[in-house]
Coordinates of C-alpha atoms in Angstrom, one line a residue:
M1 CA 62.5 -95.4 -40.4
K2 CA 59.6 -96.3 -42.7
K3 CA 61.7 -95.4 -45.8
L4 CA 64.5 -97.7 -44.5
M5 CA 62.1 -100.5 -44.0
K6 CA 60.7 -100.2 -47.5
V7 CA 64.3 -100.3 -48.9
V8 CA 65.0 -103.5 -46.8
L9 CA 61.8 -105.1 -48.0
K10 CA 62.6 -104.3 -51.6
L11 CA 66.1 -105.7 -51.3
N12 CA 64.8 -108.9 -49.6
K13 CA 62.2 -109.4 -52.3
T14 CA 64.8 -108.9 -55.1
A15 CA 67.2 -111.4 -53.5
F16 CA 64.3 -113.8 -53.0
T17 CA 63.3 -113.5 -56.6
N18 CA 66.8 -114.0 -57.9
I19 CA 67.4 -117.1 -55.7
T20 CA 64.1 -118.7 -56.6
M21 CA 64.7 -118.1 -60.3
A22 CA 68.0 -119.9 -60.0
L23 CA 66.3 -122.8 -58.2
S24 CA 63.7 -123.1 -60.8
I25 CA 66.2 -123.3 -63.6
A26 CA 68.2 -125.9 -61.7
I27 CA 65.0 -128.0 -60.9
L28 CA 63.8 -127.9 -64.5
S29 CA 67.2 -128.7 -65.9
S30 CA 67.6 -131.7 -63.6
G31 CA 64.5 -133.3 -65.1
C32 CA 63.5 -134.4 -61.6
G33 CA 59.9 -134.9 -62.7
G34 CA 60.5 -135.7 -66.3
A35 CA 59.1 -139.2 -67.0
T36 CA 59.0 -138.5 -70.7
T37 CA 62.7 -138.5 -71.5
N38 CA 64.8 -140.1 -74.2
N39 CA 65.3 -143.2 -72.1
T40 CA 61.7 -143.8 -70.9
I41 CA 59.4 -142.6 -73.6
E42 CA 57.6 -145.4 -75.4
A43 CA 56.4 -145.3 -79.0
G44 CA 53.0 -143.6 -78.9
G45 CA 53.3 -142.8 -75.2
D46 CA 51.8 -144.6 -72.2
E47 CA 48.1 -143.8 -72.1
S48 CA 47.4 -146.2 -69.2
S49 CA 49.4 -144.2 -66.6
P50 CA 47.1 -142.4 -64.1
T51 CA 47.2 -138.6 -63.9
D52 CA 48.2 -136.5 -61.0
A53 CA 46.2 -133.6 -59.5
T54 CA 47.9 -131.3 -57.1
V55 CA 46.1 -128.6 -55.0
L56 CA 48.4 -126.1 -53.3
F57 CA 47.2 -123.8 -50.5
V58 CA 49.4 -120.9 -49.5
D59 CA 48.6 -119.4 -46.2
K60 CA 48.3 -115.6 -46.4
S61 CA 47.6 -114.9 -42.7
S62 CA 49.4 -111.9 -41.2
S63 CA 51.8 -114.2 -39.3
L64 CA 53.1 -116.0 -42.4
Q65 CA 54.6 -113.4 -44.6
D66 CA 58.3 -113.8 -43.9
S67 CA 60.1 -114.2 -47.2
V68 CA 63.3 -115.5 -45.5
A69 CA 61.3 -118.4 -43.9
L70 CA 59.5 -119.1 -47.2
L71 CA 62.8 -119.3 -49.0
A72 CA 63.8 -122.2 -46.8
I73 CA 60.9 -124.4 -48.2
Q74 CA 61.3 -123.4 -51.8
T75 CA 63.4 -126.2 -53.1
P76 CA 61.4 -129.2 -51.7
L77 CA 58.1 -127.5 -52.5
L78 CA 59.0 -126.8 -56.1
R79 CA 60.5 -130.3 -56.6
Q80 CA 57.4 -131.9 -55.3
V81 CA 55.1 -129.9 -57.7
I82 CA 57.3 -130.5 -60.7
G83 CA 57.4 -134.2 -59.9
A84 CA 53.6 -134.3 -60.0
T85 CA 53.2 -132.3 -63.2
D86 CA 55.3 -134.2 -65.7
E87 CA 52.7 -135.9 -67.9
P88 CA 49.9 -134.7 -70.2
G89 CA 46.7 -134.5 -68.2
D90 CA 48.3 -133.7 -64.9
A91 CA 46.7 -130.8 -63.1
F92 CA 47.8 -128.1 -60.8
Y93 CA 45.5 -125.7 -58.8
G94 CA 46.8 -123.0 -56.5
Y95 CA 44.8 -121.1 -53.9
Y96 CA 45.3 -118.8 -50.9
I97 CA 44.3 -119.5 -47.3
H98 CA 43.0 -116.5 -45.3
G99 CA 39.7 -115.3 -43.9
N100 CA 38.0 -115.8 -47.2
T101 CA 39.4 -119.2 -48.4
L102 CA 35.9 -120.3 -49.3
S103 CA 35.8 -117.9 -52.2
G104 CA 37.9 -120.5 -54.1
K105 CA 39.6 -117.9 -56.2
H106 CA 42.7 -119.5 -57.5
F107 CA 46.0 -117.7 -58.2
F108 CA 46.7 -120.2 -60.9
S109 CA 45.4 -123.4 -62.4
K110 CA 46.6 -125.5 -65.3
V111 CA 46.0 -128.9 -66.8
L112 CA 49.1 -129.8 -68.7
A113 CA 48.8 -130.7 -72.3
W114 CA 51.3 -131.6 -75.0
E115 CA 51.5 -134.1 -77.8
V116 CA 53.4 -137.3 -77.0
P117 CA 55.1 -138.2 -80.3
N118 CA 54.7 -141.5 -82.0
L119 CA 58.3 -142.8 -82.3
E120 CA 57.5 -146.0 -84.1
G121 CA 59.9 -146.6 -86.9
L122 CA 62.0 -143.6 -86.1
G123 CA 65.6 -143.6 -85.2
G124 CA 68.6 -141.3 -84.8
P125 CA 68.1 -137.6 -85.3
S126 CA 64.4 -137.7 -86.2
R127 CA 63.6 -139.6 -83.0
Q128 CA 65.7 -137.3 -80.8
K129 CA 64.2 -134.1 -82.4
R130 CA 60.6 -135.2 -81.5
I131 CA 61.6 -136.1 -78.0
D132 CA 63.5 -132.8 -77.5
A133 CA 60.5 -130.8 -78.8
M134 CA 58.1 -132.6 -76.4
N135 CA 60.4 -132.1 -73.4
S136 CA 60.9 -128.5 -74.3
E137 CA 57.1 -127.9 -74.2
R138 CA 56.9 -129.9 -70.9
R139 CA 59.5 -127.7 -69.3
K140 CA 57.8 -124.6 -70.6
Q141 CA 54.5 -125.5 -69.0
Q142 CA 56.2 -126.6 -65.7
G143 CA 58.1 -123.3 -65.7
Q144 CA 54.8 -121.4 -65.9
I145 CA 53.6 -123.2 -62.7
L146 CA 56.8 -122.5 -60.9
K147 CA 56.6 -118.8 -61.8
E148 CA 53.1 -118.6 -60.4
I149 CA 54.0 -120.4 -57.2
K150 CA 57.0 -118.0 -56.6
A151 CA 54.7 -115.0 -57.2
A152 CA 52.1 -116.4 -54.8
L153 CA 54.7 -116.9 -52.1
L154 CA 55.9 -113.3 -52.5
E155 CA 52.4 -111.8 -52.6
R156 CA 51.6 -109.9 -49.5
N157 CA 48.1 -109.8 -48.1
E158 CA 47.5 -106.4 -46.7
N159 CA 43.7 -106.5 -46.5
S160 CA 41.5 -107.6 -43.6
T161 CA 41.4 -111.2 -44.7
N162 CA 44.9 -111.6 -43.2
R163 CA 43.3 -111.6 -39.7
E164 CA 41.9 -115.1 -40.0
T165 CA 43.0 -118.5 -41.3
D166 CA 40.1 -120.6 -42.6
I167 CA 41.7 -124.0 -43.3
W168 CA 38.4 -125.8 -42.9
A169 CA 37.2 -124.1 -46.1
S170 CA 40.1 -125.5 -48.0
L171 CA 38.5 -129.0 -47.8
E172 CA 35.5 -127.8 -49.8
V173 CA 37.8 -125.9 -52.3
A174 CA 40.0 -129.0 -52.8
S175 CA 37.1 -131.4 -53.3
R176 CA 35.6 -129.0 -56.0
S177 CA 39.0 -128.9 -57.8
F178 CA 39.3 -132.7 -57.9
M179 CA 35.8 -133.2 -59.4
S180 CA 37.0 -132.6 -62.9
M181 CA 39.7 -135.3 -62.7
P182 CA 39.4 -139.0 -63.8
A183 CA 38.4 -141.5 -61.1
D184 CA 41.9 -143.1 -60.9
T185 CA 43.7 -139.8 -60.5
R186 CA 46.5 -139.6 -57.9
K187 CA 45.5 -136.7 -55.7
A188 CA 47.6 -134.5 -53.4
I189 CA 47.1 -131.4 -51.3
I190 CA 50.0 -129.3 -50.3
F191 CA 49.7 -126.7 -47.5
V192 CA 52.2 -123.9 -47.0
S193 CA 50.9 -123.1 -43.6
D194 CA 51.4 -123.6 -39.8
L195 CA 47.9 -125.3 -39.8
E196 CA 46.7 -122.8 -37.1
E197 CA 43.0 -122.6 -37.8
S198 CA 41.9 -119.2 -36.6
V199 CA 38.4 -118.0 -37.3
R200 CA 36.2 -116.0 -35.0
G201 CA 32.6 -117.0 -34.5
E202 CA 30.4 -119.6 -32.9
H203 CA 31.5 -123.2 -33.4
R204 CA 34.8 -122.1 -34.9
R205 CA 38.3 -122.7 -33.7
D206 CA 41.1 -120.2 -33.0
F207 CA 44.3 -122.2 -32.3
T208 CA 46.3 -119.0 -31.9
K209 CA 44.3 -118.4 -28.7
K210 CA 43.6 -121.9 -27.6
A211 CA 45.1 -125.1 -29.1
P212 CA 44.3 -128.7 -28.1
G213 CA 46.1 -129.6 -24.8
N214 CA 46.9 -133.2 -25.8
K215 CA 46.3 -135.9 -28.4
A216 CA 43.0 -137.0 -26.8
E217 CA 41.6 -133.5 -26.8
A218 CA 42.8 -132.9 -30.4
E219 CA 41.0 -136.0 -31.6
E220 CA 37.9 -135.1 -29.6
W221 CA 37.8 -131.6 -31.1
A222 CA 38.2 -133.0 -34.6
Q223 CA 35.2 -135.2 -34.1
V224 CA 33.1 -132.3 -32.8
D225 CA 34.2 -130.0 -35.7
L226 CA 33.5 -132.7 -38.2
D227 CA 29.8 -132.4 -37.6
W228 CA 29.9 -128.6 -38.2
I229 CA 32.0 -129.0 -41.3
N230 CA 29.6 -131.6 -42.8
A231 CA 26.6 -129.5 -42.0
N232 CA 28.0 -126.1 -43.3
L233 CA 30.5 -126.9 -46.0
D234 CA 30.1 -128.7 -49.3
V235 CA 32.9 -131.2 -48.7
K236 CA 32.7 -134.1 -51.1
P237 CA 34.1 -137.2 -49.3
E238 CA 34.5 -139.2 -52.5
Q239 CA 36.8 -136.6 -53.9
L240 CA 39.0 -136.5 -50.8
S241 CA 39.4 -140.2 -50.3
G242 CA 43.0 -141.3 -50.9
V243 CA 44.4 -137.8 -50.9
K244 CA 48.0 -137.5 -49.7
V245 CA 48.7 -134.3 -47.7
T246 CA 52.0 -132.6 -47.4
V247 CA 52.7 -129.6 -45.1
Y248 CA 55.5 -127.1 -45.5
L249 CA 55.9 -125.0 -42.4
P250 CA 57.0 -121.4 -43.4
R251 CA 58.2 -120.8 -39.9
D252 CA 59.7 -123.0 -37.2
A253 CA 56.4 -124.4 -35.9
H254 CA 58.2 -127.6 -35.0
T255 CA 59.6 -125.9 -31.9
S256 CA 56.1 -124.9 -30.8
S257 CA 54.7 -126.9 -27.9
D258 CA 51.3 -126.6 -29.5
F259 CA 52.2 -127.8 -32.9
Q260 CA 52.2 -131.5 -32.2
Q261 CA 48.7 -131.3 -30.7
V262 CA 47.5 -129.3 -33.8
R263 CA 49.0 -132.0 -36.0
Y264 CA 47.0 -134.7 -34.1
Y265 CA 43.9 -132.6 -34.7
W266 CA 44.4 -132.4 -38.5
E267 CA 45.4 -136.1 -38.8
A268 CA 42.2 -137.1 -37.1
L269 CA 40.1 -134.8 -39.2
F270 CA 41.8 -135.8 -42.5
A271 CA 41.4 -139.5 -41.6
H272 CA 37.6 -139.2 -41.6
W273 CA 37.6 -138.6 -45.4
G274 CA 40.3 -141.2 -46.1
M275 CA 43.1 -138.5 -46.4
E276 CA 46.6 -139.1 -45.1
L277 CA 49.1 -136.6 -43.7
V278 CA 52.2 -138.1 -45.2
A279 CA 54.8 -135.4 -44.4
V280 CA 55.5 -132.2 -42.5
N281 CA 58.5 -130.3 -43.7

């Protein structure tokens, strides 16, 4: 039976990899994030455009390692990341969520960089050649990001950190990541997670055992937990202000009676730092 399971897992992983590779090629070919194309590039580039910084957290708790469920969120997730990494200076940081989120060890980070050609005085083949070279480098760097995201989604967490889900710690990790970016950076956090905080210990929450019962209780818990987070974690409010948060649910948490209450909790907590939960997919 164990041998059969290994074969099934291997086949699932192979199929998952093949499908996601095809998706990546399609996304990059579509130019969904490519602001620097033949029709939009200005001579010398647009240096006034603000940069984007995206921090992705992939939940590696034991309950969230279903490759079939992850495949369902592949296309919108990859499109969002590519759309936010299409200009020089844009940054991507990827981390895991588990029992040791606070370690802040990223699975990949990249600040995109390529030369935006000066097209002044150029026309015809010379102009197009420079544009094509720039877009080729852009797609190459975006492809590196997609490759690392796919590998992260497939990575299985078999050690003891899979027993807990420390989402609180992601707030400190994200604020540290944003510190190196310019003040006018457009900031986004993406969670591939069911948002079920689950950490044992005094003053911690375990939504897998007890979730908020209603909106009022969710907001009350958020206020209580805010005091602990501010006292014990190095969360930098100025770095989180204005952050847009998107959540991709790697399983059908929408059908859970507890999920809406959990969402109220995070919305209340995020709002304290000026963050906004803009979408749950």
